[in-house]
Amino acid sequence: MPVPAHWPTTEAQALAEQERLRPLVQPHDDPDQPAAQLVAGVDVAYDDDHDLVVAAAVLLDVDTLAVVEQATAVGHIPFPYVPGLLAFRELPAVLDALAALTRTPDLVVCDGYGLAHPRRLGLASHLGVLTGLRTLGVAKTPFTFDHHQPDTPRGSTTPLTDPATGEEVGRTVRTQPGIKPVFVSVGHRIGLDTAVRTTLHLARRYRLPETTRHADHLCRRALADALSTRTATN
DNA sequence: GCGACAG
DNA sequence: ATCTTGTCGC
């Protein structure tokens, strides 16, 4: 329930924490791990007026895409929204929701970026390093770095490149024909090709991965429930 | 200095 | 993220 001990309170602390965790990210496929069977989707909903944050973790079978388990967690908002420091606002609740699951996911799909981040530690990578879990990030809107629009067909991609180093830090992916692309980047213990392939598999029907859709719906319902319960109690 | 800026 | 009306389409 509570925020992890020593969770950063100021921007300076958060920046220092990112510098500390950044070198621990493993941006490649992990040979010791078999292909993912249980994939988790995590998402968060807020109510700033009541200082409430609700996270949801939904486990899907990667083959059938059926929901096999789900959990939620409620808490207080631990950090303000600051571009580049989103993880400090979302992860405490996400960690609680994941801990509430009975089974351990083989992969966690996050809402946002991983390596495609100003300091190479977006929330997907951050979550991966903190938990040791394999993670990837799928963002809905551009953040840092330039890119071109992918072609119209589903599966088309274009690189998200760091203009300074020329390094490919992510990829725009057209998950549905002619529909606005999503931005995929490596989180932890996974390579970009695998991350993109997995995202396309999970987004066979809609623009966003099934994992993200389920987690989004669940955390919104849970937030509504938490607010109504609060009204009935207070 | 100014603008941009995941969710 | 969240606030919001109507509207197009399966």
PDB file of C-alpha atoms (C1' of nucleotides) in Angstrom:
ATOM      1  CA  MET A   1       0.000   0.000   0.000  1.00  0.00           C
ATOM      2  CA  PRO A   2       2.632   2.596   1.038  1.00  0.00           C
ATOM      3  CA  VAL A   3       5.190   4.191  -1.222  1.00  0.00           C
ATOM      4  CA  PRO A   4       8.530   2.306  -1.162  1.00  0.00           C
ATOM      5  CA  ALA A   5      10.890   3.469   1.561  1.00  0.00           C
ATOM      6  CA  HIS A   6      13.208   6.258   0.426  1.00  0.00           C
ATOM      7  CA  TRP A   7      11.104   7.080  -2.620  1.00  0.00           C
ATOM      8  CA  PRO A   8      12.370  10.383  -4.099  1.00  0.00           C
ATOM      9  CA  THR A   9      10.534  13.511  -3.018  1.00  0.00           C
ATOM     10  CA  THR A  10      12.373  16.182  -4.969  1.00  0.00           C
ATOM     11  CA  GLU A  11      13.371  16.454  -8.606  1.00  0.00           C
ATOM     12  CA  ALA A  12      17.030  16.436  -7.651  1.00  0.00           C
ATOM     13  CA  GLN A  13      16.620  13.140  -5.794  1.00  0.00           C
ATOM     14  CA  ALA A  14      14.669  11.676  -8.704  1.00  0.00           C
ATOM     15  CA  LEU A  15      17.342  12.678 -11.214  1.00  0.00           C
ATOM     16  CA  ALA A  16      20.042  11.156  -9.005  1.00  0.00           C
ATOM     17  CA  GLU A  17      18.022   7.936  -8.729  1.00  0.00           C
ATOM     18  CA  GLN A  18      17.731   7.733 -12.525  1.00  0.00           C
ATOM     19  CA  GLU A  19      21.479   8.130 -12.848  1.00  0.00           C
ATOM     20  CA  ARG A  20      21.959   5.309 -10.341  1.00  0.00           C
ATOM     21  CA  LEU A  21      19.569   2.887 -12.094  1.00  0.00           C
ATOM     22  CA  ARG A  22      20.341   3.764 -15.674  1.00  0.00           C
ATOM     23  CA  PRO A  23      23.465   1.567 -16.015  1.00  0.00           C
ATOM     24  CA  LEU A  24      21.512  -1.442 -14.706  1.00  0.00           C
ATOM     25  CA  VAL A  25      19.176  -1.616 -17.693  1.00  0.00           C
ATOM     26  CA  GLN A  26      19.606  -4.672 -19.909  1.00  0.00           C
ATOM     27  CA  PRO A  27      18.414  -3.557 -23.369  1.00  0.00           C
ATOM     28  CA  HIS A  28      18.718  -6.951 -25.051  1.00  0.00           C
ATOM     29  CA  ASP A  29      16.865 -10.246 -25.198  1.00  0.00           C
ATOM     30  CA  ASP A  30      17.664 -12.465 -22.230  1.00  0.00           C
ATOM     31  CA  PRO A  31      18.944 -15.857 -23.529  1.00  0.00           C
ATOM     32  CA  ASP A  32      18.238 -17.468 -20.150  1.00  0.00           C
ATOM     33  CA  GLN A  33      14.547 -16.691 -20.368  1.00  0.00           C
ATOM     34  CA  PRO A  34      12.066 -18.758 -22.406  1.00  0.00           C
ATOM     35  CA  ALA A  35       9.482 -17.006 -24.587  1.00  0.00           C
ATOM     36  CA  ALA A  36       6.917 -15.131 -22.511  1.00  0.00           C
ATOM     37  CA  GLN A  37       3.732 -17.035 -21.711  1.00  0.00           C
ATOM     38  CA  LEU A  38       2.137 -14.742 -19.125  1.00  0.00           C
ATOM     39  CA  VAL A  39       2.095 -11.100 -20.161  1.00  0.00           C
ATOM     40  CA  ALA A  40       1.012  -8.369 -17.767  1.00  0.00           C
ATOM     41  CA  GLY A  41      -0.416  -4.987 -18.645  1.00  0.00           C
ATOM     42  CA  VAL A  42      -0.193  -2.152 -16.105  1.00  0.00           C
ATOM     43  CA  ASP A  43      -1.825   1.268 -16.065  1.00  0.00           C
ATOM     44  CA  VAL A  44      -2.717   4.011 -13.618  1.00  0.00           C
ATOM     45  CA  ALA A  45      -5.635   6.402 -13.070  1.00  0.00           C
ATOM     46  CA  TYR A  46      -5.693   9.508 -10.881  1.00  0.00           C
ATOM     47  CA  ASP A  47      -7.979  11.807  -8.956  1.00  0.00           C
ATOM     48  CA  ASP A  48      -5.903  14.807  -8.001  1.00  0.00           C
ATOM     49  CA  ASP A  49      -8.702  16.366  -5.964  1.00  0.00           C
ATOM     50  CA  HIS A  50      -8.697  13.443  -3.565  1.00  0.00           C
ATOM     51  CA  ASP A  51      -4.967  12.725  -3.875  1.00  0.00           C
ATOM     52  CA  LEU A  52      -5.831   9.256  -5.093  1.00  0.00           C
ATOM     53  CA  VAL A  53      -3.947   7.003  -7.490  1.00  0.00           C
ATOM     54  CA  VAL A  54      -5.135   3.557  -8.587  1.00  0.00           C
ATOM     55  CA  ALA A  55      -2.998   1.072 -10.480  1.00  0.00           C
ATOM     56  CA  ALA A  56      -4.117  -2.075 -12.260  1.00  0.00           C
ATOM     57  CA  ALA A  57      -2.146  -5.149 -13.308  1.00  0.00           C
ATOM     58  CA  VAL A  58      -3.798  -7.612 -15.674  1.00  0.00           C
ATOM     59  CA  LEU A  59      -2.280 -10.956 -16.623  1.00  0.00           C
ATOM     60  CA  LEU A  60      -3.009 -12.381 -20.078  1.00  0.00           C
ATOM     61  CA  ASP A  61      -2.106 -15.674 -21.685  1.00  0.00           C
ATOM     62  CA  VAL A  62       0.069 -14.651 -24.610  1.00  0.00           C
ATOM     63  CA  ASP A  63      -1.457 -17.259 -26.934  1.00  0.00           C
ATOM     64  CA  THR A  64      -5.165 -16.767 -26.327  1.00  0.00           C
ATOM     65  CA  LEU A  65      -4.897 -13.172 -25.045  1.00  0.00           C
ATOM     66  CA  ALA A  66      -7.425 -14.191 -22.414  1.00  0.00           C
ATOM     67  CA  VAL A  67      -7.305 -12.579 -18.974  1.00  0.00           C
ATOM     68  CA  VAL A  68      -6.078 -15.092 -16.414  1.00  0.00           C
ATOM     69  CA  GLU A  69      -5.733 -12.818 -13.389  1.00  0.00           C
ATOM     70  CA  GLN A  70      -5.977  -9.180 -12.348  1.00  0.00           C
ATOM     71  CA  ALA A  71      -5.254  -6.969  -9.355  1.00  0.00           C
ATOM     72  CA  THR A  72      -5.437  -3.317  -8.322  1.00  0.00           C
ATOM     73  CA  ALA A  73      -3.780  -1.083  -5.735  1.00  0.00           C
ATOM     74  CA  VAL A  74      -4.790   2.279  -4.291  1.00  0.00           C
ATOM     75  CA  GLY A  75      -2.518   4.929  -2.827  1.00  0.00           C
ATOM     76  CA  HIS A  76      -1.685   8.604  -2.502  1.00  0.00           C
ATOM     77  CA  ILE A  77      -0.037  10.511  -5.345  1.00  0.00           C
ATOM     78  CA  PRO A  78       3.692  10.340  -4.460  1.00  0.00           C
ATOM     79  CA  PHE A  79       5.155  12.771  -6.992  1.00  0.00           C
ATOM     80  CA  PRO A  80       3.920  15.534  -9.326  1.00  0.00           C
ATOM     81  CA  TYR A  81       3.829  15.046 -13.063  1.00  0.00           C
ATOM     82  CA  VAL A  82       7.106  16.180 -14.549  1.00  0.00           C
ATOM     83  CA  PRO A  83       8.033  15.155 -18.102  1.00  0.00           C
ATOM     84  CA  GLY A  84      10.950  12.753 -17.782  1.00  0.00           C
ATOM     85  CA  LEU A  85      10.079  11.814 -14.191  1.00  0.00           C
ATOM     86  CA  LEU A  86       6.785  10.032 -14.766  1.00  0.00           C
ATOM     87  CA  ALA A  87       8.011   6.839 -13.112  1.00  0.00           C
ATOM     88  CA  PHE A  88       8.187   8.503  -9.707  1.00  0.00           C
ATOM     89  CA  ARG A  89       4.493   9.294  -9.969  1.00  0.00           C
ATOM     90  CA  GLU A  90       3.265   5.953 -11.292  1.00  0.00           C
ATOM     91  CA  LEU A  91       5.510   3.148 -10.094  1.00  0.00           C
ATOM     92  CA  PRO A  92       4.652   2.905  -6.377  1.00  0.00           C
ATOM     93  CA  ALA A  93       1.051   1.974  -7.162  1.00  0.00           C
ATOM     94  CA  VAL A  94       2.115  -0.231 -10.076  1.00  0.00           C
ATOM     95  CA  LEU A  95       4.543  -2.156  -7.852  1.00  0.00           C
ATOM     96  CA  ASP A  96       1.720  -2.782  -5.368  1.00  0.00           C
ATOM     97  CA  ALA A  97      -0.646  -3.991  -8.072  1.00  0.00           C
ATOM     98  CA  LEU A  98       1.974  -6.370  -9.472  1.00  0.00           C
ATOM     99  CA  ALA A  99       2.735  -7.668  -5.974  1.00  0.00           C
ATOM    100  CA  ALA A 100      -0.961  -8.453  -5.541  1.00  0.00           C
ATOM    101  CA  LEU A 101      -0.868 -10.911  -8.436  1.00  0.00           C
ATOM    102  CA  THR A 102      -0.623 -14.606  -7.578  1.00  0.00           C
ATOM    103  CA  ARG A 103       1.646 -15.379 -10.492  1.00  0.00           C
ATOM    104  CA  THR A 104       4.763 -13.647 -11.775  1.00  0.00           C
ATOM    105  CA  PRO A 105       4.486 -12.258 -15.317  1.00  0.00           C
ATOM    106  CA  ASP A 106       7.094 -13.221 -17.915  1.00  0.00           C
ATOM    107  CA  LEU A 107       6.760  -9.747 -19.407  1.00  0.00           C
ATOM    108  CA  VAL A 108       5.207  -6.452 -18.337  1.00  0.00           C
ATOM    109  CA  VAL A 109       3.834  -4.041 -20.946  1.00  0.00           C
ATOM    110  CA  CYS A 110       3.931  -0.438 -19.718  1.00  0.00           C
ATOM    111  CA  ASP A 111       2.092   2.689 -20.769  1.00  0.00           C
ATOM    112  CA  GLY A 112       4.884   5.054 -21.758  1.00  0.00           C
ATOM    113  CA  TYR A 113       8.550   4.894 -22.682  1.00  0.00           C
ATOM    114  CA  GLY A 114      11.520   2.785 -21.698  1.00  0.00           C
ATOM    115  CA  LEU A 115      14.908   3.582 -23.248  1.00  0.00           C
ATOM    116  CA  ALA A 116      13.451   6.328 -25.446  1.00  0.00           C
ATOM    117  CA  HIS A 117      13.856   8.765 -22.594  1.00  0.00           C
ATOM    118  CA  PRO A 118      16.045  11.852 -21.986  1.00  0.00           C
ATOM    119  CA  ARG A 119      18.247   9.875 -19.566  1.00  0.00           C
ATOM    120  CA  ARG A 120      17.502   6.397 -20.956  1.00  0.00           C
ATOM    121  CA  LEU A 121      15.319   5.411 -18.017  1.00  0.00           C
ATOM    122  CA  GLY A 122      11.651   5.817 -18.854  1.00  0.00           C
ATOM    123  CA  LEU A 123       9.147   4.128 -16.542  1.00  0.00           C
ATOM    124  CA  ALA A 124       9.277   0.826 -18.425  1.00  0.00           C
ATOM    125  CA  SER A 125      13.034   0.477 -17.916  1.00  0.00           C
ATOM    126  CA  HIS A 126      12.752   1.823 -14.389  1.00  0.00           C
ATOM    127  CA  LEU A 127      10.146  -0.798 -13.472  1.00  0.00           C
ATOM    128  CA  GLY A 128      12.266  -3.511 -15.032  1.00  0.00           C
ATOM    129  CA  VAL A 129      15.357  -2.621 -13.043  1.00  0.00           C
ATOM    130  CA  LEU A 130      13.435  -2.328  -9.771  1.00  0.00           C
ATOM    131  CA  THR A 131      11.677  -5.676 -10.149  1.00  0.00           C
ATOM    132  CA  GLY A 132      14.022  -7.639 -12.363  1.00  0.00           C
ATOM    133  CA  LEU A 133      11.079  -8.366 -14.647  1.00  0.00           C
ATOM    134  CA  ARG A 134      11.251  -8.210 -18.430  1.00  0.00           C
ATOM    135  CA  THR A 135       9.496  -5.023 -19.589  1.00  0.00           C
ATOM    136  CA  LEU A 136       8.708  -2.976 -22.671  1.00  0.00           C
ATOM    137  CA  GLY A 137       7.017   0.378 -23.175  1.00  0.00           C
ATOM    138  CA  VAL A 138       4.249   1.367 -25.576  1.00  0.00           C
ATOM    139  CA  ALA A 139       3.495   5.100 -25.619  1.00  0.00           C
ATOM    140  CA  LYS A 140       0.570   6.758 -27.352  1.00  0.00           C
ATOM    141  CA  THR A 141       2.171  10.127 -28.103  1.00  0.00           C
ATOM    142  CA  PRO A 142       5.659  11.340 -29.056  1.00  0.00           C
ATOM    143  CA  PHE A 143       8.007  12.530 -26.339  1.00  0.00           C
ATOM    144  CA  THR A 144      11.644  13.144 -27.109  1.00  0.00           C
ATOM    145  CA  PHE A 145      13.499  12.283 -30.305  1.00  0.00           C
ATOM    146  CA  ASP A 146      12.497  12.711 -33.927  1.00  0.00           C
ATOM    147  CA  HIS A 147      10.802  10.263 -36.220  1.00  0.00           C
ATOM    148  CA  HIS A 148       8.972   9.982 -39.530  1.00  0.00           C
ATOM    149  CA  GLN A 149       5.503   8.586 -40.073  1.00  0.00           C
ATOM    150  CA  PRO A 150       5.497   4.844 -40.839  1.00  0.00           C
ATOM    151  CA  ASP A 151       3.770   3.639 -44.009  1.00  0.00           C
ATOM    152  CA  THR A 152       0.060   2.892 -43.982  1.00  0.00           C
ATOM    153  CA  PRO A 153       0.084  -0.945 -43.717  1.00  0.00           C
ATOM    154  CA  ARG A 154      -0.165  -2.604 -40.333  1.00  0.00           C
ATOM    155  CA  GLY A 155       3.307  -3.618 -39.159  1.00  0.00           C
ATOM    156  CA  SER A 156       5.089  -0.682 -40.771  1.00  0.00           C
ATOM    157  CA  THR A 157       7.695   0.911 -38.531  1.00  0.00           C
ATOM    158  CA  THR A 158      10.083   3.825 -38.495  1.00  0.00           C
ATOM    159  CA  PRO A 159      13.023   4.463 -36.168  1.00  0.00           C
ATOM    160  CA  LEU A 160      12.969   6.732 -33.148  1.00  0.00           C
ATOM    161  CA  THR A 161      16.489   8.100 -33.168  1.00  0.00           C
ATOM    162  CA  ASP A 162      18.602  10.120 -30.791  1.00  0.00           C
ATOM    163  CA  PRO A 163      19.903  12.949 -33.008  1.00  0.00           C
ATOM    164  CA  ALA A 164      22.962  13.311 -30.782  1.00  0.00           C
ATOM    165  CA  THR A 165      24.288   9.759 -31.033  1.00  0.00           C
ATOM    166  CA  GLY A 166      22.376   8.454 -34.038  1.00  0.00           C
ATOM    167  CA  GLU A 167      21.329   5.553 -31.838  1.00  0.00           C
ATOM    168  CA  GLU A 168      17.931   3.967 -32.397  1.00  0.00           C
ATOM    169  CA  VAL A 169      16.174   4.247 -29.047  1.00  0.00           C
ATOM    170  CA  GLY A 170      12.750   3.060 -30.109  1.00  0.00           C
ATOM    171  CA  ARG A 171      10.384   2.611 -33.024  1.00  0.00           C
ATOM    172  CA  THR A 172       7.073   4.004 -34.199  1.00  0.00           C
ATOM    173  CA  VAL A 173       4.783   1.091 -34.999  1.00  0.00           C
ATOM    174  CA  ARG A 174       1.642   1.077 -37.118  1.00  0.00           C
ATOM    175  CA  THR A 175      -0.432  -1.460 -35.229  1.00  0.00           C
ATOM    176  CA  GLN A 176      -3.550  -0.866 -37.357  1.00  0.00           C
ATOM    177  CA  PRO A 177      -3.677   0.177 -41.047  1.00  0.00           C
ATOM    178  CA  GLY A 178      -3.838   3.938 -41.475  1.00  0.00           C
ATOM    179  CA  ILE A 179      -4.317   4.479 -37.748  1.00  0.00           C
ATOM    180  CA  LYS A 180      -2.028   6.713 -35.689  1.00  0.00           C
ATOM    181  CA  PRO A 181       1.081   4.692 -34.737  1.00  0.00           C
ATOM    182  CA  VAL A 182       2.287   3.866 -31.222  1.00  0.00           C
ATOM    183  CA  PHE A 183       5.820   4.368 -29.903  1.00  0.00           C
ATOM    184  CA  VAL A 184       7.600   1.233 -28.765  1.00  0.00           C
ATOM    185  CA  SER A 185      10.807   1.122 -26.782  1.00  0.00           C
ATOM    186  CA  VAL A 186      12.780  -1.435 -24.813  1.00  0.00           C
ATOM    187  CA  GLY A 187      12.187  -1.611 -21.106  1.00  0.00           C
ATOM    188  CA  HIS A 188      14.477  -4.236 -19.570  1.00  0.00           C
ATOM    189  CA  ARG A 189      15.820  -7.663 -20.560  1.00  0.00           C
ATOM    190  CA  ILE A 190      14.359  -7.427 -24.070  1.00  0.00           C
ATOM    191  CA  GLY A 191      15.570  -6.311 -27.487  1.00  0.00           C
ATOM    192  CA  LEU A 192      13.818  -3.772 -29.706  1.00  0.00           C
ATOM    193  CA  ASP A 193      12.886  -6.315 -32.391  1.00  0.00           C
ATOM    194  CA  THR A 194      11.260  -8.575 -29.812  1.00  0.00           C
ATOM    195  CA  ALA A 195       9.505  -5.602 -28.219  1.00  0.00           C
ATOM    196  CA  VAL A 196       8.050  -4.524 -31.562  1.00  0.00           C
ATOM    197  CA  ARG A 197       7.049  -8.058 -32.549  1.00  0.00           C
ATOM    198  CA  THR A 198       5.363  -8.606 -29.185  1.00  0.00           C
ATOM    199  CA  THR A 199       3.528  -5.289 -29.409  1.00  0.00           C
ATOM    200  CA  LEU A 200       2.151  -6.192 -32.831  1.00  0.00           C
ATOM    201  CA  HIS A 201       1.005  -9.548 -31.513  1.00  0.00           C
ATOM    202  CA  LEU A 202      -0.779  -7.929 -28.577  1.00  0.00           C
ATOM    203  CA  ALA A 203      -2.334  -5.235 -30.783  1.00  0.00           C
ATOM    204  CA  ARG A 204      -3.791  -7.552 -33.393  1.00  0.00           C
ATOM    205  CA  ARG A 205      -7.265  -6.018 -33.160  1.00  0.00           C
ATOM    206  CA  TYR A 206      -6.829  -2.512 -31.833  1.00  0.00           C
ATOM    207  CA  ARG A 207      -4.264   0.263 -31.909  1.00  0.00           C
ATOM    208  CA  LEU A 208      -3.165  -0.447 -28.327  1.00  0.00           C
ATOM    209  CA  PRO A 209      -2.040  -3.818 -26.897  1.00  0.00           C
ATOM    210  CA  GLU A 210      -4.783  -5.904 -25.247  1.00  0.00           C
ATOM    211  CA  THR A 211      -2.754  -5.742 -22.050  1.00  0.00           C
ATOM    212  CA  THR A 212      -2.906  -1.948 -21.977  1.00  0.00           C
ATOM    213  CA  ARG A 213      -6.602  -1.884 -22.845  1.00  0.00           C
ATOM    214  CA  HIS A 214      -7.526  -4.254 -20.031  1.00  0.00           C
ATOM    215  CA  ALA A 215      -5.337  -2.473 -17.489  1.00  0.00           C
ATOM    216  CA  ASP A 216      -6.734   0.907 -18.541  1.00  0.00           C
ATOM    217  CA  HIS A 217     -10.336  -0.207 -18.125  1.00  0.00           C
ATOM    218  CA  LEU A 218      -9.621  -1.877 -14.807  1.00  0.00           C
ATOM    219  CA  CYS A 219      -7.841   1.038 -13.152  1.00  0.00           C
ATOM    220  CA  ARG A 220     -10.599   3.426 -14.239  1.00  0.00           C
ATOM    221  CA  ARG A 221     -13.280   1.193 -12.765  1.00  0.00           C
ATOM    222  CA  ALA A 222     -11.232   0.733  -9.600  1.00  0.00           C
ATOM    223  CA  LEU A 223     -10.787   4.503  -9.271  1.00  0.00           C
ATOM    224  CA  ALA A 224     -14.529   5.042  -9.665  1.00  0.00           C
ATOM    225  CA  ASP A 225     -15.154   2.366  -7.041  1.00  0.00           C
ATOM    226  CA  ALA A 226     -12.640   3.892  -4.660  1.00  0.00           C
ATOM    227  CA  LEU A 227     -14.300   7.299  -5.027  1.00  0.00           C
ATOM    228  CA  SER A 228     -17.815   5.983  -4.486  1.00  0.00           C
ATOM    229  CA  THR A 229     -16.690   3.958  -1.476  1.00  0.00           C
ATOM    230  CA  ARG A 230     -15.067   7.054  -0.093  1.00  0.00           C
ATOM    231  CA  THR A 231     -18.338   8.974  -0.545  1.00  0.00           C
ATOM    232  CA  ALA A 232     -20.305   6.217   1.156  1.00  0.00           C
ATOM    233  CA  THR A 233     -17.835   6.112   4.043  1.00  0.00           C
ATOM    234  CA  ASN A 234     -17.010   9.795   4.507  1.00  0.00           C
TER     235      ASN A 234
ATOM    236  C1'  DG B   1      16.272  32.846 -22.940  1.00  0.00           C
ATOM    237  C1'  DC B   2      12.177  30.182 -25.271  1.00  0.00           C
ATOM    238  C1'  DG B   3       9.460  26.293 -26.493  1.00  0.00           C
ATOM    239  C1'  DA B   4       8.417  21.291 -25.969  1.00  0.00           C
ATOM    240  C1'  DC B   5       7.163  17.930 -22.948  1.00  0.00           C
ATOM    241  C1'  DA B   6       5.308   9.969 -21.732  1.00  0.00           C
ATOM    242  C1'  DG B   7       0.852   9.933 -18.290  1.00  0.00           C
TER     243       DG B   7
ATOM    244  C1'  DA C   1      -3.702  11.971 -16.722  1.00  0.00           C
ATOM    245  C1'  DT C   2      -8.505  14.553 -16.751  1.00  0.00           C
ATOM    246  C1'  DC C   3     -12.227  17.808 -18.393  1.00  0.00           C
ATOM    247  C1'  DT C   4     -16.210  17.196 -22.121  1.00  0.00           C
ATOM    248  C1'  DT C   5     -20.850  17.101 -27.040  1.00  0.00           C
ATOM    249  C1'  DG C   6     -21.950  15.304 -30.571  1.00  0.00           C
ATOM    250  C1'  DT C   7     -21.067  12.093 -34.119  1.00  0.00           C
ATOM    251  C1'  DC C   8     -19.688   8.237 -37.178  1.00  0.00           C
ATOM    252  C1'  DG C   9     -19.771   3.229 -37.454  1.00  0.00           C
ATOM    253  C1'  DC C  10     -19.847  -1.868 -36.346  1.00  0.00           C
TER     254       DC C  10
END
